[in-house]
Amino acid sequence: MRYSLWNDRIVLDEEVIIDRQDRGYQFGDGIYEVIKVYDGEVFTLSEHLDRFYRSAEKIKLVIPYSKDKLIRLLRDLVQKNNLATGHIYLQITRGISPRQHHFPENSKPVLVANVQVNPRPLANFENGVKATMVEDIRWLRCDIKTLNLLGPVLAKQEAYENGCYEAILHRDGVVTEGASSNVHGILDGVLYTHPVNNLILNGITRNVMLACANEIGLTVKEHAFTLEQLKDMTEVIVTSTTSEITPVIEIDGHIVGTGKPGEWTRKLQKQFNATIAAVVRV
Ligand code: PDD
């Protein structure tokens, strides 16, 4: 039996009813989070929920539950589903109302969360992946984790059709992030990453990875870089909740560094694993 969280109740999956007039369905008017679970323990839950509340505030949506209550409910959801390793998908929309663009007066937000079994992609961590460059056609509020994902969906499809794992997005040749990850390059002992602003999502994994860089003595520069500069980096990585620290070994046929995950990447992955192990028993 599988269970979902529906507003503030844990119910059987089949009991969840999504109304066709839900503004999430009609406008993508809502926000979401993807949160990793390792061996039954939810990783960086507090950080994800902080971003969830921040995203909500930015779209003027009031989440009708406290953070403590959501923490309790999401942990219960993981337990009830006996989830070992996988992730929680959590979303909230502005609610149900006859279709009109401006906010309805009396709609109640609709929250849904479910879990998915999802083993860590260890082969990607080990061997690295290919990426392709795609123009970033998204709006100018990429800091909000909105349900509107058409830009990333189109970019990811292009990557998929090119046999690539990720699309590296750029605005006028300046790399912003991946379709569903943050992108970083390493050159001469310095890790370069796009600064946190409205053009990227402030990734939770990015922040954990930056702490790891600090711990292993890798200098971090939060500077944007161009596609040409990215190609000259000796190591390129993408980070996200599900991709963790994934090395990129080829970009549109161009071989990154030696064509194998580099030494700094290996050290970062090791430190990242130690960080996970410190909070969960993996
Ligand atoms: N994606 N940038 C974008 C555009 C993303 O969609 C994501 C996450 C990230 C990385 O954020 P984090 O480290 O907090 O997961 C960066 C999630 C995993 C998804 O949509 O599936």
Coordinates of C-alpha atoms and ligand atoms in Angstrom, one line a residue:
M1 CA 0.0 0.0 0.0
R2 CA 1.3 3.5 -0.9
Y3 CA 0.4 6.6 1.0
S4 CA 0.5 10.3 0.1
L5 CA 0.2 13.4 2.1
W6 CA -2.9 15.4 1.1
N7 CA -3.0 18.8 2.9
D8 CA -2.3 17.8 6.5
R9 CA -3.5 14.2 6.3
I10 CA -1.7 11.0 5.3
V11 CA -4.1 9.0 3.1
L12 CA -3.9 6.1 0.6
D13 CA -2.7 7.2 -2.8
E14 CA -6.0 6.5 -4.4
E15 CA -7.8 8.8 -2.0
V16 CA -6.1 11.9 -3.3
I17 CA -8.3 13.8 -5.7
I18 CA -6.9 16.6 -7.8
D19 CA -9.6 19.0 -9.0
R20 CA -9.4 19.9 -12.7
Q21 CA -9.8 23.6 -11.6
D22 CA -6.7 23.4 -9.4
R23 CA -4.6 26.4 -10.3
G24 CA -1.5 24.1 -10.3
Y25 CA -3.1 22.2 -13.1
Q26 CA -4.3 25.2 -15.1
F27 CA -1.5 27.8 -14.5
G28 CA 1.3 25.9 -12.8
D29 CA 0.4 28.3 -10.0
G30 CA 2.4 26.7 -7.2
I31 CA 5.8 25.6 -6.0
Y32 CA 7.5 22.3 -5.1
E33 CA 10.5 20.6 -3.5
V34 CA 12.3 17.3 -4.1
I35 CA 13.9 16.0 -0.9
K36 CA 16.3 13.0 -0.7
V37 CA 15.8 10.2 1.7
Y38 CA 18.8 7.9 2.6
D39 CA 18.0 4.7 4.4
G40 CA 14.8 6.1 5.8
E41 CA 16.4 9.4 6.9
V42 CA 15.3 12.7 5.2
F43 CA 18.4 14.7 4.2
T44 CA 18.5 18.5 4.6
L45 CA 14.8 18.6 5.3
S46 CA 15.0 21.9 7.2
E47 CA 16.8 23.6 4.3
H48 CA 14.3 22.3 1.8
L49 CA 11.4 23.5 3.8
D50 CA 13.0 26.9 4.3
R51 CA 13.3 27.3 0.6
F52 CA 9.6 26.0 0.2
Y53 CA 8.4 28.8 2.5
R54 CA 10.7 31.3 0.7
S55 CA 9.3 30.3 -2.7
A56 CA 5.7 30.5 -1.4
E57 CA 6.3 34.0 0.0
K58 CA 7.7 35.1 -3.4
I59 CA 4.5 34.1 -5.2
K60 CA 2.3 35.5 -2.3
L61 CA 1.0 32.1 -1.3
V62 CA 0.6 31.5 2.4
I63 CA 1.3 27.9 3.5
P64 CA -1.3 27.1 6.1
Y65 CA 1.0 24.8 8.1
S66 CA 4.0 25.5 10.3
K67 CA 7.4 24.2 9.4
D68 CA 7.4 21.9 12.5
K69 CA 4.1 20.4 11.4
L70 CA 5.4 19.8 7.9
I71 CA 8.6 18.2 9.2
R72 CA 6.5 15.8 11.3
L73 CA 4.1 15.0 8.4
L74 CA 6.9 14.3 5.9
R75 CA 8.8 12.1 8.3
D76 CA 5.6 10.2 9.0
L77 CA 5.0 9.8 5.2
V78 CA 8.4 8.3 4.7
Q79 CA 7.9 5.9 7.6
K80 CA 4.4 4.9 6.6
N81 CA 5.7 4.1 3.1
N82 CA 8.7 2.2 4.5
L83 CA 10.9 4.2 2.2
A84 CA 14.6 3.4 2.4
T85 CA 16.4 5.3 -0.4
G86 CA 14.5 7.6 -2.7
H87 CA 12.9 11.0 -2.5
I88 CA 9.9 13.0 -1.4
Y89 CA 8.1 15.1 -3.9
L90 CA 6.2 17.9 -2.2
Q91 CA 4.1 20.6 -3.9
I92 CA 1.5 23.2 -3.0
T93 CA -0.8 25.1 -5.3
R94 CA -2.9 28.2 -4.8
G95 CA -6.0 26.0 -4.8
I96 CA -9.2 25.4 -6.6
S97 CA -11.2 28.1 -8.4
P98 CA -13.0 28.7 -11.8
R99 CA -10.3 29.8 -14.2
Q100 CA -9.3 33.4 -13.9
H101 CA -5.7 34.7 -13.9
H102 CA -5.7 36.9 -10.8
F103 CA -5.7 35.2 -7.4
P104 CA -9.1 33.9 -6.3
E105 CA -10.5 35.5 -3.1
N106 CA -11.2 32.4 -1.1
S107 CA -9.2 29.5 -2.5
K108 CA -7.4 27.2 -0.1
P109 CA -3.9 26.0 -1.0
V110 CA -3.7 22.3 -1.9
L111 CA -0.6 20.5 -0.7
V112 CA 0.4 17.0 -2.0
A113 CA 3.4 15.0 -1.2
N114 CA 4.4 11.5 -2.2
V115 CA 7.5 9.3 -2.1
Q116 CA 9.4 7.5 -4.8
V117 CA 11.9 4.7 -4.5
N118 CA 15.0 6.0 -6.2
P119 CA 18.4 4.4 -5.8
R120 CA 21.5 6.6 -5.9
P121 CA 22.8 6.8 -9.5
L122 CA 26.2 5.3 -8.5
A123 CA 27.3 4.6 -12.1
N124 CA 26.9 8.3 -13.0
F125 CA 28.9 9.3 -9.9
E126 CA 31.7 6.8 -10.9
N127 CA 31.8 7.3 -14.7
G128 CA 30.5 10.8 -15.3
V129 CA 27.8 11.9 -17.8
K130 CA 27.5 13.9 -21.0
A131 CA 25.8 17.3 -21.3
T132 CA 24.7 19.5 -24.1
M133 CA 24.4 23.3 -24.2
V134 CA 20.9 24.8 -24.5
E135 CA 19.8 28.4 -24.6
D136 CA 18.2 29.4 -21.3
I137 CA 14.7 30.6 -22.3
R138 CA 13.2 30.6 -18.8
W139 CA 11.7 33.6 -17.1
L140 CA 13.7 35.9 -14.8
R141 CA 12.6 34.4 -11.5
C142 CA 14.5 31.1 -11.5
D143 CA 15.1 31.6 -7.8
I144 CA 11.5 30.4 -7.3
K145 CA 11.0 26.7 -7.4
T146 CA 7.8 27.1 -9.4
L147 CA 5.7 24.3 -10.9
N148 CA 6.1 26.0 -14.3
L149 CA 8.8 23.8 -15.8
L150 CA 8.2 24.1 -19.5
G151 CA 11.6 25.7 -20.1
P152 CA 13.5 23.0 -18.3
V153 CA 11.3 20.3 -19.8
L154 CA 12.1 21.5 -23.4
A155 CA 15.8 21.7 -22.5
K156 CA 15.9 18.3 -20.9
Q157 CA 14.1 16.8 -24.0
E158 CA 16.9 18.3 -26.2
A159 CA 19.5 16.7 -23.9
Y160 CA 17.7 13.4 -24.0
E161 CA 17.5 13.4 -27.8
N162 CA 21.2 14.1 -28.0
G163 CA 22.0 11.2 -25.7
C164 CA 22.9 13.5 -22.8
Y165 CA 22.1 13.4 -19.1
E166 CA 21.8 17.2 -18.6
A167 CA 21.3 20.4 -20.5
I168 CA 23.7 23.2 -19.5
L169 CA 21.7 26.4 -19.9
H170 CA 23.2 29.7 -21.0
R171 CA 22.0 33.3 -21.5
D172 CA 24.0 35.0 -24.3
G173 CA 26.8 32.5 -23.7
V174 CA 26.9 32.9 -19.9
V175 CA 26.2 29.6 -18.1
T176 CA 23.4 29.9 -15.6
E177 CA 22.6 26.3 -14.4
G178 CA 21.4 23.0 -15.6
A179 CA 17.8 22.1 -16.6
S180 CA 17.4 20.5 -13.2
S181 CA 20.8 21.1 -11.5
N182 CA 23.4 23.6 -10.7
V183 CA 26.6 23.7 -12.8
H184 CA 30.1 24.2 -11.6
G185 CA 33.6 24.2 -13.1
I186 CA 37.0 23.6 -11.6
L187 CA 40.3 25.1 -12.9
D188 CA 43.7 25.4 -11.1
G189 CA 42.3 24.5 -7.7
V190 CA 39.4 27.0 -7.9
L191 CA 35.7 26.0 -8.2
Y192 CA 33.6 28.5 -10.1
T193 CA 29.9 28.6 -9.7
H194 CA 27.2 31.1 -10.7
P195 CA 26.4 33.5 -7.9
V196 CA 23.0 33.1 -6.2
N197 CA 20.5 35.6 -7.8
N198 CA 17.3 35.5 -9.8
L199 CA 18.9 33.6 -12.7
I200 CA 19.4 30.3 -10.8
L201 CA 17.8 28.2 -8.2
N202 CA 19.8 28.3 -4.9
G203 CA 20.4 24.6 -4.8
I204 CA 20.5 22.9 -1.4
T205 CA 23.0 20.4 -2.8
R206 CA 25.1 23.3 -4.2
N207 CA 25.3 24.7 -0.7
V208 CA 26.3 21.3 0.9
M209 CA 28.8 20.9 -1.9
L210 CA 30.3 24.4 -1.3
A211 CA 30.7 23.5 2.4
C212 CA 32.5 20.3 1.3
A213 CA 34.8 22.4 -1.0
N214 CA 35.7 24.5 2.0
E215 CA 36.4 21.4 4.1
I216 CA 38.8 19.9 1.5
G217 CA 40.6 23.2 0.8
L218 CA 39.1 23.8 -2.6
T219 CA 38.8 27.6 -3.2
V220 CA 35.3 28.7 -4.3
K221 CA 34.6 31.7 -6.5
E222 CA 30.9 32.6 -7.0
H223 CA 31.5 34.1 -10.4
A224 CA 29.6 33.4 -13.6
F225 CA 31.5 31.9 -16.5
T226 CA 30.9 31.6 -20.2
L227 CA 30.4 28.4 -22.2
E228 CA 34.0 28.8 -23.6
Q229 CA 35.4 29.2 -20.1
L230 CA 33.4 26.1 -19.0
K231 CA 35.0 24.1 -21.8
D232 CA 38.4 25.1 -20.6
M233 CA 37.8 23.9 -17.1
T234 CA 39.6 20.7 -16.2
E235 CA 36.6 19.4 -14.2
V236 CA 32.8 20.1 -14.5
I237 CA 30.2 18.9 -12.2
V238 CA 26.4 19.2 -11.8
T239 CA 24.7 19.1 -8.4
S240 CA 21.1 18.4 -7.4
T241 CA 19.1 16.5 -4.8
T242 CA 18.9 13.4 -7.0
S243 CA 22.2 13.8 -9.0
E244 CA 24.2 14.7 -5.8
I245 CA 27.7 15.4 -7.3
T246 CA 27.8 14.1 -10.8
P247 CA 30.9 14.6 -13.0
V248 CA 30.3 15.9 -16.6
I249 CA 33.0 14.4 -18.8
E250 CA 31.7 15.5 -22.2
I251 CA 29.9 18.7 -23.4
D252 CA 28.6 18.5 -27.0
G253 CA 31.4 16.2 -28.1
H254 CA 34.1 18.3 -26.3
I255 CA 36.0 16.2 -23.8
V256 CA 36.3 17.8 -20.3
G257 CA 39.8 17.5 -18.8
T258 CA 41.1 14.0 -19.2
G259 CA 37.6 12.6 -20.1
K260 CA 37.4 11.0 -16.7
P261 CA 36.1 12.4 -13.3
G262 CA 38.9 14.5 -11.9
E263 CA 40.7 14.5 -8.5
W264 CA 38.8 17.4 -7.0
T265 CA 35.5 15.8 -8.0
R266 CA 36.5 12.6 -6.3
K267 CA 37.4 14.5 -3.1
L268 CA 34.2 16.4 -3.2
Q269 CA 32.2 13.2 -3.7
K270 CA 34.0 11.6 -0.7
Q271 CA 33.3 14.6 1.5
F272 CA 29.7 14.7 0.4
N273 CA 29.3 11.0 1.3
A274 CA 30.8 11.7 4.7
T275 CA 28.3 14.5 5.2
I276 CA 25.4 12.2 4.4
A277 CA 26.9 9.5 6.6
A278 CA 27.1 12.0 9.5
V279 CA 23.3 12.6 9.4
V280 CA 22.1 9.3 8.2
R281 CA 23.2 5.7 8.4
V282 CA 24.0 4.9 4.7
Ligands
PDD1 N1 15.8 20.0 -9.4 N2 18.5 24.2 -10.5 C1 17.3 23.7 -11.0 C2 16.7 24.5 -12.1 C3 16.7 22.6 -10.4 O1 15.5 22.2 -10.9 C4 17.3 22.0 -9.3 C5 16.7 20.8 -8.6 C6 18.6 22.5 -8.9 C7 19.3 21.8 -7.7 O2 18.6 22.1 -6.5 P1 18.7 21.1 -5.2 O3 20.2 20.9 -5.0 O4 18.1 21.9 -4.1 O5 18.0 19.8 -5.6 C8 19.1 23.6 -9.5 C9 15.0 19.0 -8.7 C10 15.8 17.9 -8.1 C11 14.0 18.5 -9.7 O6 13.3 19.3 -10.2 O7 13.8 17.3 -9.8

